[in-house]
Short mmCIF file of C-alpha atoms (C1' of nucleotides) in Angstrom, two decimals:
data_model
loop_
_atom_site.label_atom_id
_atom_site.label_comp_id
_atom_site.label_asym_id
_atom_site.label_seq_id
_atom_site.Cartn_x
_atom_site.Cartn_y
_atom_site.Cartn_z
CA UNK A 15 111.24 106.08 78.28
CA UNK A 16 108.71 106.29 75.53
CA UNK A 17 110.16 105.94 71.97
CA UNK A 18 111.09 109.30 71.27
CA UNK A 19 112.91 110.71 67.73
CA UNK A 20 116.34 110.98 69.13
CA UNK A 21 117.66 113.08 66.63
CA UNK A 22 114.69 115.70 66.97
CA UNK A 23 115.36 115.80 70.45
CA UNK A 24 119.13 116.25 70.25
CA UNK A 25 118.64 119.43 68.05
CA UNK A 26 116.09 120.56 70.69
CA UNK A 27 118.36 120.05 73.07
CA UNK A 28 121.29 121.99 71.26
CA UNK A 29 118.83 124.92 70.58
CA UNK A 30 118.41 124.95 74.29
CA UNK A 31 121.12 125.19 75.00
CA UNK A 32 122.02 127.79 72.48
CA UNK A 33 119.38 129.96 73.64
CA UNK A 34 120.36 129.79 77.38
CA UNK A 35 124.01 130.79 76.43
CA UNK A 36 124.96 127.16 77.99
CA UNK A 37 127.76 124.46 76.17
CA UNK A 38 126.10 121.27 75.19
CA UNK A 39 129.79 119.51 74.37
CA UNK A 40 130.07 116.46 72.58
CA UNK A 41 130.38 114.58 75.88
CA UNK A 42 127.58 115.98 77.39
CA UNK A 43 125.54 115.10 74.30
CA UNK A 44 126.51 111.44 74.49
CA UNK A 45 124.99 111.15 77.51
CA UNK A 46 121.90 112.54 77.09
CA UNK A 47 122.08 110.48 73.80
CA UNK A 48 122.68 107.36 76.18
CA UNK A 49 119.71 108.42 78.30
CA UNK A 50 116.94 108.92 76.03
CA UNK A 51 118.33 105.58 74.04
CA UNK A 52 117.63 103.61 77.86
CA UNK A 53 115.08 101.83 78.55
CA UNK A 54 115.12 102.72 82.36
CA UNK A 55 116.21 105.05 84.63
CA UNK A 56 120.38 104.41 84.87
CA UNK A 57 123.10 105.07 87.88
CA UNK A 58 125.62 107.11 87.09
CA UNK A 59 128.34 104.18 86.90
CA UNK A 60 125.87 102.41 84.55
CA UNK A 61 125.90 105.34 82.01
CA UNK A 62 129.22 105.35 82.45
CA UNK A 63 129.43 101.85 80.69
CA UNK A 64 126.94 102.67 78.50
CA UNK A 65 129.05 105.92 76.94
CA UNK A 66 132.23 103.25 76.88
CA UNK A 67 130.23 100.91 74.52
CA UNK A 68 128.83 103.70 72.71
CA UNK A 69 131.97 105.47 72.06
CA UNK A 70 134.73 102.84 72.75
CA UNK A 71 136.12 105.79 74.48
CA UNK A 72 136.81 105.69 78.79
CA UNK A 73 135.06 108.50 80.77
CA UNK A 74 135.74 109.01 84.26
CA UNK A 75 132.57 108.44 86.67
CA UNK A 76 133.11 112.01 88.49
CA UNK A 77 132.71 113.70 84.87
CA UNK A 78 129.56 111.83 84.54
CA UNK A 79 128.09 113.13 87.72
CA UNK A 80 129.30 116.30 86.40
CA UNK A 81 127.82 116.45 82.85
CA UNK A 82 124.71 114.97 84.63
CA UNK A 83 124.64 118.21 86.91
CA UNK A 84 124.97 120.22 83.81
CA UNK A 85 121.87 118.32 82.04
CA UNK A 86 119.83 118.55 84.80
CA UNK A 87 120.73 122.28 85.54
CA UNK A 88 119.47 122.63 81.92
CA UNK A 89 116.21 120.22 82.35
CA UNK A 90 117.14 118.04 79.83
CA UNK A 91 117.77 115.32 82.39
CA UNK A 92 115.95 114.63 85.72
CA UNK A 93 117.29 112.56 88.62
CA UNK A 94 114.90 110.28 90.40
CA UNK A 95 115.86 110.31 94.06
CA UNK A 96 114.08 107.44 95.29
CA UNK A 97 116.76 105.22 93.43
CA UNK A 98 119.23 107.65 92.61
CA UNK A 99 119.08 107.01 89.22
CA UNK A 100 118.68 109.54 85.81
CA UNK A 101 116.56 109.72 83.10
CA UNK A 102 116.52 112.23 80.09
CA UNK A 103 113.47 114.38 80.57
CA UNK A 104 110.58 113.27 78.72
CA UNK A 105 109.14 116.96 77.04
CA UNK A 106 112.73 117.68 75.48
CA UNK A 107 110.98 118.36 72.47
CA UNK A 108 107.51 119.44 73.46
CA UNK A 109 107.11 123.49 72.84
CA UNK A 110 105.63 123.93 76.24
CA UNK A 111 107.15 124.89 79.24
CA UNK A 112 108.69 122.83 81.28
CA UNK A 113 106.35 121.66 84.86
CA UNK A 114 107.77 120.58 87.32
CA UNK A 115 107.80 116.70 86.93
CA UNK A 116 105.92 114.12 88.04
CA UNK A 117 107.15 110.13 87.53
CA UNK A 118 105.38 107.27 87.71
CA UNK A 119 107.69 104.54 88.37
CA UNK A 120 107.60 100.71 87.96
CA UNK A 121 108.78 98.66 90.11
CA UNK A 122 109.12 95.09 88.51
CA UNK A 123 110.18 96.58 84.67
CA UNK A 124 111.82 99.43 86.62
CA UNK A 125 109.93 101.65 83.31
CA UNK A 126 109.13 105.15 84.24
CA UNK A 127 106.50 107.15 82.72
CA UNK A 128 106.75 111.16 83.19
CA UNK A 129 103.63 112.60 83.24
CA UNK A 130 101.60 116.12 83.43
CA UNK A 131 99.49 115.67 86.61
CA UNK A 132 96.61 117.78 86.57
CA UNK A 133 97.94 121.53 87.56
CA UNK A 134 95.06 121.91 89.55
CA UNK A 135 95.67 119.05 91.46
CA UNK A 136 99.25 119.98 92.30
CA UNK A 137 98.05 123.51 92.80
CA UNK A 138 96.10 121.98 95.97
CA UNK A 139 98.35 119.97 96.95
CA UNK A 140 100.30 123.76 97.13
CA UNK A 141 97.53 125.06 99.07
CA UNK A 142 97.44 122.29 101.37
CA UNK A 143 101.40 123.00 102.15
CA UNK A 144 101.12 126.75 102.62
CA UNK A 145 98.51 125.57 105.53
CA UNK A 146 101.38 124.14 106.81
CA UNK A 147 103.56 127.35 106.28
CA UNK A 148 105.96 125.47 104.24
CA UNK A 149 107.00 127.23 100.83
CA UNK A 150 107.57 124.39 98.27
CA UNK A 151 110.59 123.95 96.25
CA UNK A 152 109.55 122.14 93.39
CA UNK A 153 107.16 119.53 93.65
CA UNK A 154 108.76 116.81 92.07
CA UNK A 155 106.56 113.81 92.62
CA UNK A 156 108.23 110.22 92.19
CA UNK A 157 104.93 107.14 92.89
CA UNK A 158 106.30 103.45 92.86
CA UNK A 159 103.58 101.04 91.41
CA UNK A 160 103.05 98.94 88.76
CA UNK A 161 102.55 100.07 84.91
CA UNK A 162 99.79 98.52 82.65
CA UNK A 163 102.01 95.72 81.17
CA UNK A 164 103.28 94.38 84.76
CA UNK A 165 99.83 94.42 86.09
CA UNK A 166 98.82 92.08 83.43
CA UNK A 167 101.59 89.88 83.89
CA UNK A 168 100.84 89.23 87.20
CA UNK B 24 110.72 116.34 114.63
CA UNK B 25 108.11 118.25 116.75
CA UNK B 26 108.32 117.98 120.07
CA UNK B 27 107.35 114.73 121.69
CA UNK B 28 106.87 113.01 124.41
CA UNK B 29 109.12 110.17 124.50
CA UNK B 30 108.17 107.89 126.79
CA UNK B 31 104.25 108.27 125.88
CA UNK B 32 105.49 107.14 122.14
CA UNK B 33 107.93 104.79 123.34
CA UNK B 34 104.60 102.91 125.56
CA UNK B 35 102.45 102.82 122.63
CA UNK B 36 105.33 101.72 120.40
CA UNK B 37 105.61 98.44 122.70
CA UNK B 38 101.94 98.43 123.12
CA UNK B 39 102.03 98.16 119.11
CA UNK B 40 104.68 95.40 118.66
CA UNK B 41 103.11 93.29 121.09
CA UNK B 42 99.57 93.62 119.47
CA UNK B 43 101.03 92.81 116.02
CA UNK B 44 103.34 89.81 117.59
CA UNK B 45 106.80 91.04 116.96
CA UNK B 46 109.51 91.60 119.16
CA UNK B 47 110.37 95.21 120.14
CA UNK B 48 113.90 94.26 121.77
CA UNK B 49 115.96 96.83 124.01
CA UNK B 50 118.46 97.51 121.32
CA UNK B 51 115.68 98.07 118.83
CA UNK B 52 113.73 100.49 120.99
CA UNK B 53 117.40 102.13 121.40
CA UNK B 54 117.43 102.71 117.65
CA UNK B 55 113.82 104.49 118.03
CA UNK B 56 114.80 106.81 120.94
CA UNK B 57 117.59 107.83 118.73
CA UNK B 58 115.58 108.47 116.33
CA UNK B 59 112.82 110.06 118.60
CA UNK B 60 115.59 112.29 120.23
CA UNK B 61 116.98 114.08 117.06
CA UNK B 62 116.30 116.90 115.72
CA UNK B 63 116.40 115.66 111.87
CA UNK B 64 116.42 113.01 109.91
CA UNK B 65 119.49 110.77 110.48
CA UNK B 66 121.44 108.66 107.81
CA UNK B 67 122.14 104.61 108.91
CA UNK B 68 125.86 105.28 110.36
CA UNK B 69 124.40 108.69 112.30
CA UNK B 70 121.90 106.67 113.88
CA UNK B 71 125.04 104.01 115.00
CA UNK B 72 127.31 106.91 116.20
CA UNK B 73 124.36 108.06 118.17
CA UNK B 74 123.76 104.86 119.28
CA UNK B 75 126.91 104.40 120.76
CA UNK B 76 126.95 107.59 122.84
CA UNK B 77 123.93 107.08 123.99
CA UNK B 78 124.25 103.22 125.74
CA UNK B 79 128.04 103.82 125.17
CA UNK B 80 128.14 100.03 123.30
CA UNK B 81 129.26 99.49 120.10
CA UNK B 82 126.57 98.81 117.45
CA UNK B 83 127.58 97.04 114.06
CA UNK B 84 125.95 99.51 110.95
CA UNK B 85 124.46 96.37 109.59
CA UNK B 86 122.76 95.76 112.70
CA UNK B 87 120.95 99.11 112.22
CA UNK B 88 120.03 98.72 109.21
CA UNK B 89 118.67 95.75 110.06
CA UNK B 90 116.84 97.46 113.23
CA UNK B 91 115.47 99.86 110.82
CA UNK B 92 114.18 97.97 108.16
CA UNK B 93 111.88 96.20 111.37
CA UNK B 94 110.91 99.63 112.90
CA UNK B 95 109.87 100.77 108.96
CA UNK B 96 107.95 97.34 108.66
CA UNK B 97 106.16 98.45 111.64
CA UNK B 98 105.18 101.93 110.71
CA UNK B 99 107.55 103.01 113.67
CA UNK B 100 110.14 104.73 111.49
CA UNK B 101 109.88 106.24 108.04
CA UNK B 102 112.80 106.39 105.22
CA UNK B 103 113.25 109.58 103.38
CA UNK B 104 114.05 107.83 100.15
CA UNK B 105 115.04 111.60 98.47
CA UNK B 106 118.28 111.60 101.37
CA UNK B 107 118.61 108.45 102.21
CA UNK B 108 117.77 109.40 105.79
CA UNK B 109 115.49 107.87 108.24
CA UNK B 110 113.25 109.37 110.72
CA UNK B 111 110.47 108.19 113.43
CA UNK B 112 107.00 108.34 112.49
CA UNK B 113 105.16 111.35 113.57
CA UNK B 114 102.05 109.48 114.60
CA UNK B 115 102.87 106.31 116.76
CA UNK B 116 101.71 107.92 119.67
CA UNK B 117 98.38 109.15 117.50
CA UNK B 118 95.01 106.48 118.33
CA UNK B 119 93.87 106.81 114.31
CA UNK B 120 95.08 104.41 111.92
CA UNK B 121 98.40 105.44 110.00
CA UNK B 122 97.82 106.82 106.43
CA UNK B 123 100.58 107.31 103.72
CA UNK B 124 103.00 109.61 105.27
CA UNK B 125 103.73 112.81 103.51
CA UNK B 126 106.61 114.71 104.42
CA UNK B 127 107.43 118.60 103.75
CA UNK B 128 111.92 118.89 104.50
CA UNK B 129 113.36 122.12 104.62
CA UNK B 130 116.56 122.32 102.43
CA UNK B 131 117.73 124.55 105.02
CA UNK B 132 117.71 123.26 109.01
CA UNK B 133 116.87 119.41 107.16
CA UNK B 134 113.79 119.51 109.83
CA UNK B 135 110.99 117.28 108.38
CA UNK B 136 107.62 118.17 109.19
CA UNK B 137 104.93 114.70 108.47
CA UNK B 138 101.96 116.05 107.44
CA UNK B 139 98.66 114.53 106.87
CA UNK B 140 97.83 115.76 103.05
CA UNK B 141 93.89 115.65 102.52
CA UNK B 142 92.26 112.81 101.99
CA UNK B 143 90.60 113.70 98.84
CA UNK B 144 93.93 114.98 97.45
CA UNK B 145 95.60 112.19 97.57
CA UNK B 146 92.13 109.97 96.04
CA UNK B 147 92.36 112.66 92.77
CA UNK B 148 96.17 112.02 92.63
CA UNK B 149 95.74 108.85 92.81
CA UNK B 150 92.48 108.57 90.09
CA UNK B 151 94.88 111.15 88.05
CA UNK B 152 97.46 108.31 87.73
CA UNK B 153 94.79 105.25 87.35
CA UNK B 154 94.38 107.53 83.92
CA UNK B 155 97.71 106.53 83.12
CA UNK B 156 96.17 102.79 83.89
CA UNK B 157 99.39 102.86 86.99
CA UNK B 158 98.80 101.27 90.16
CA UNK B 159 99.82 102.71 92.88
CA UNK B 160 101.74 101.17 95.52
CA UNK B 161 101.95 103.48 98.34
CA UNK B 162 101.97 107.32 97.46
CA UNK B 163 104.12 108.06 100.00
CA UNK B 164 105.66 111.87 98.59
CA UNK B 165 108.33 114.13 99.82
CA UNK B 166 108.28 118.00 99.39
CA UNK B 167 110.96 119.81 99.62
CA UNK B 168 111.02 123.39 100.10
CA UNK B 169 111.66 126.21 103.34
CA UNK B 170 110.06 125.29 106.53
CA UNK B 171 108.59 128.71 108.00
CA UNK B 172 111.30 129.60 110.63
CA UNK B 173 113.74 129.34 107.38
CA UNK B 174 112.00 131.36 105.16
CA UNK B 175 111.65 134.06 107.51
CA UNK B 176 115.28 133.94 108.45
CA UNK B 177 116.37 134.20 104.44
"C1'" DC C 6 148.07 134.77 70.88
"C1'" DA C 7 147.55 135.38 75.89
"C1'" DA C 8 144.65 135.31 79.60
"C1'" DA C 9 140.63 133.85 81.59
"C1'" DT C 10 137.07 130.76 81.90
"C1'" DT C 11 134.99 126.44 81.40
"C1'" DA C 12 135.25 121.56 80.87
"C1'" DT C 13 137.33 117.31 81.76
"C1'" DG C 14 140.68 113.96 83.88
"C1'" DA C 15 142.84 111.57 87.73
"C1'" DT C 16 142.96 110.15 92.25
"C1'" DA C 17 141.35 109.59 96.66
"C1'" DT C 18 137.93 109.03 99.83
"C1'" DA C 19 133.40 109.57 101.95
"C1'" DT C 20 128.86 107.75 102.24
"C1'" DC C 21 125.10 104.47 101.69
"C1'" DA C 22 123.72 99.67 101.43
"C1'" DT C 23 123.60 94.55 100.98
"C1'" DA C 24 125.31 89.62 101.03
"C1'" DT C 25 126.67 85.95 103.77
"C1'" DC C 26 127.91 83.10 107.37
"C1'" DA C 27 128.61 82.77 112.45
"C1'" DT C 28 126.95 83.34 117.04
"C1'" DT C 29 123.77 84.56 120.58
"C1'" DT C 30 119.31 85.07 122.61
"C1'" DC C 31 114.83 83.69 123.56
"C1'" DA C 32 110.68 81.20 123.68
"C1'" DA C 33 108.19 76.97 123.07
"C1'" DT C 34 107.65 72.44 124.48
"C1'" DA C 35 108.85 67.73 125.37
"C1'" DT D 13 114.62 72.14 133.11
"C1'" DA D 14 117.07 70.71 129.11
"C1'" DT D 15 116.46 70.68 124.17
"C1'" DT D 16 115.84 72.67 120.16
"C1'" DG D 17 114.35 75.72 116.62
"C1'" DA D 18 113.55 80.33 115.25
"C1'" DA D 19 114.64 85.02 115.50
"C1'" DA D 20 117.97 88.52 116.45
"C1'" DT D 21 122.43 90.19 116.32
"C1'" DG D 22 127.47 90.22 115.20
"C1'" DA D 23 131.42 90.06 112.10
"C1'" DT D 24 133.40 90.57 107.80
"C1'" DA D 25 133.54 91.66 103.19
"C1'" DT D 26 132.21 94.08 99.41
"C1'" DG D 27 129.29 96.63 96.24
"C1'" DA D 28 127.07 100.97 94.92
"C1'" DT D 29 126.54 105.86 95.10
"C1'" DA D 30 128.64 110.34 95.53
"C1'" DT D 31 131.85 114.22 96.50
"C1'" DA D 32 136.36 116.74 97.27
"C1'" DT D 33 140.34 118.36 95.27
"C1'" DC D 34 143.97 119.34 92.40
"C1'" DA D 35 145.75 118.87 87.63
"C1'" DT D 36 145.25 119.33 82.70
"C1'" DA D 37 142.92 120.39 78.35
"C1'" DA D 38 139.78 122.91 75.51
"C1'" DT D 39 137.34 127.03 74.33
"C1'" DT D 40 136.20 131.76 74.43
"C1'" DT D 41 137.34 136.42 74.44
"C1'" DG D 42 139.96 140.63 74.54
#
DNA sequence: CAAATTATGATATATCATATCATTTCAATA
DNA sequence: TATTGAAATGATATGATATATCATAATTTG
């Protein structure tokens, strides 16, 4: 969501893709290019609009969903569950390795901010599980609230 | 999803509604015993089809949806936003205030198991994201991961 | 270039959810 | 107790999200 160099992340994104042996198609790149150009999270019918403005060319919802899977299978797009929507992964670019994410979500500008929560913190919220005998996936963390700007505003 | 006694809930549930001033009506309560009764988290039109076997009437899906969205207002039912599924509170039957539910699901039998994460975890998530000046509406998170009897079993 | 694999298209349909207006039920109270 | 107003439920339509499946096209590889 934040402004990010598009084209520096696009070449990221190829090299990934490179590296992992994976197809980044010209299809697949325009949506990740309509995803990190969005403002918000989108539905998969609404990037499907947004690749027919962009390209003046039709695509077919069910390959969305499908180069979606592909993105996300290659972490270059995450899908927020708690409005089934997508958004390109924020650290495309960044030389670390990729956490698992954590999204702070807006609900009046519907902005999301992906952020690094402290590893110790989600390391005891691990702990805490395992007292439960319950062996975590991937922590994914999605928190509705309201950014800086909306607070103000209201 | 752990075993419960239904009637004990289904006593403190009224007890509840009536405190608070709202109407727990028979079909409503119907839509909680379903609820209380299954073994995992059910979607909108699961909860109708159960409905109707169990008072063998005929229950319009908008009705339950409606039904649901009063049991959630009243802490009696929980959605799992990350399925789309709903699922009756763990604690109505509990004397100490309800906190922000946190719920571990196993990808595997779909059983949900409402924990209560620690107190203090939550507070440093929550100061974590005040860093990020967010505020919070309700950190209500879903893990997802193998429940013990799965992992075992795999 | 042929075969095999991967990607995409086309079509149908399942699944989840809300909008809206009509009808019924229930409780308050005149 | 009859009236009436509010809350609950029904009926109908439709929108939004997602998957299944089979067909076709593009790309890789031997």
């Amino acid at each position: 969501m934040a402004k990010v160099d598009t084209n520096k992340v696009m070449q990221q994104a190829e090299r990934s893709c490179v590296e992992h042996g994976v197809r980044l198609t010209s299809k697949r790149k325009h949506i990740l290019e309509v995803l990190l150009n969005a403002q918000a999270p989108r539905s998969a019918y609404e990037i499907a609009d947004l690749y027919r403005q962009k390209t003046e060319e039709n695509i077919p919802v069910m390959s969305v969903y499908r180069m979606l899977d592909f993105l996300m299978q290659n972490s270059l797009v995450h899908k927020l569950a708690s409005n089934n929507k997508f958004i390109a992964c924020a650290h495309i670019a960044c030389s670390h390795s990729h956490q698992t994410p954590q999204f702070l979500i807006c609900d009046n500008c519907q902005q999301v901010r992906e952020i690094g929560v402290d590893k110790q913190l989600i390391h005891a919220l691990e702990e805490s599980i395992e007292h439960n005998h319950f062996q975590l996936n991937s922590p994914q963390l999605e928190l509705h609230g309201l950014c800086e700007t909306c607070q103000q505003d209201s």
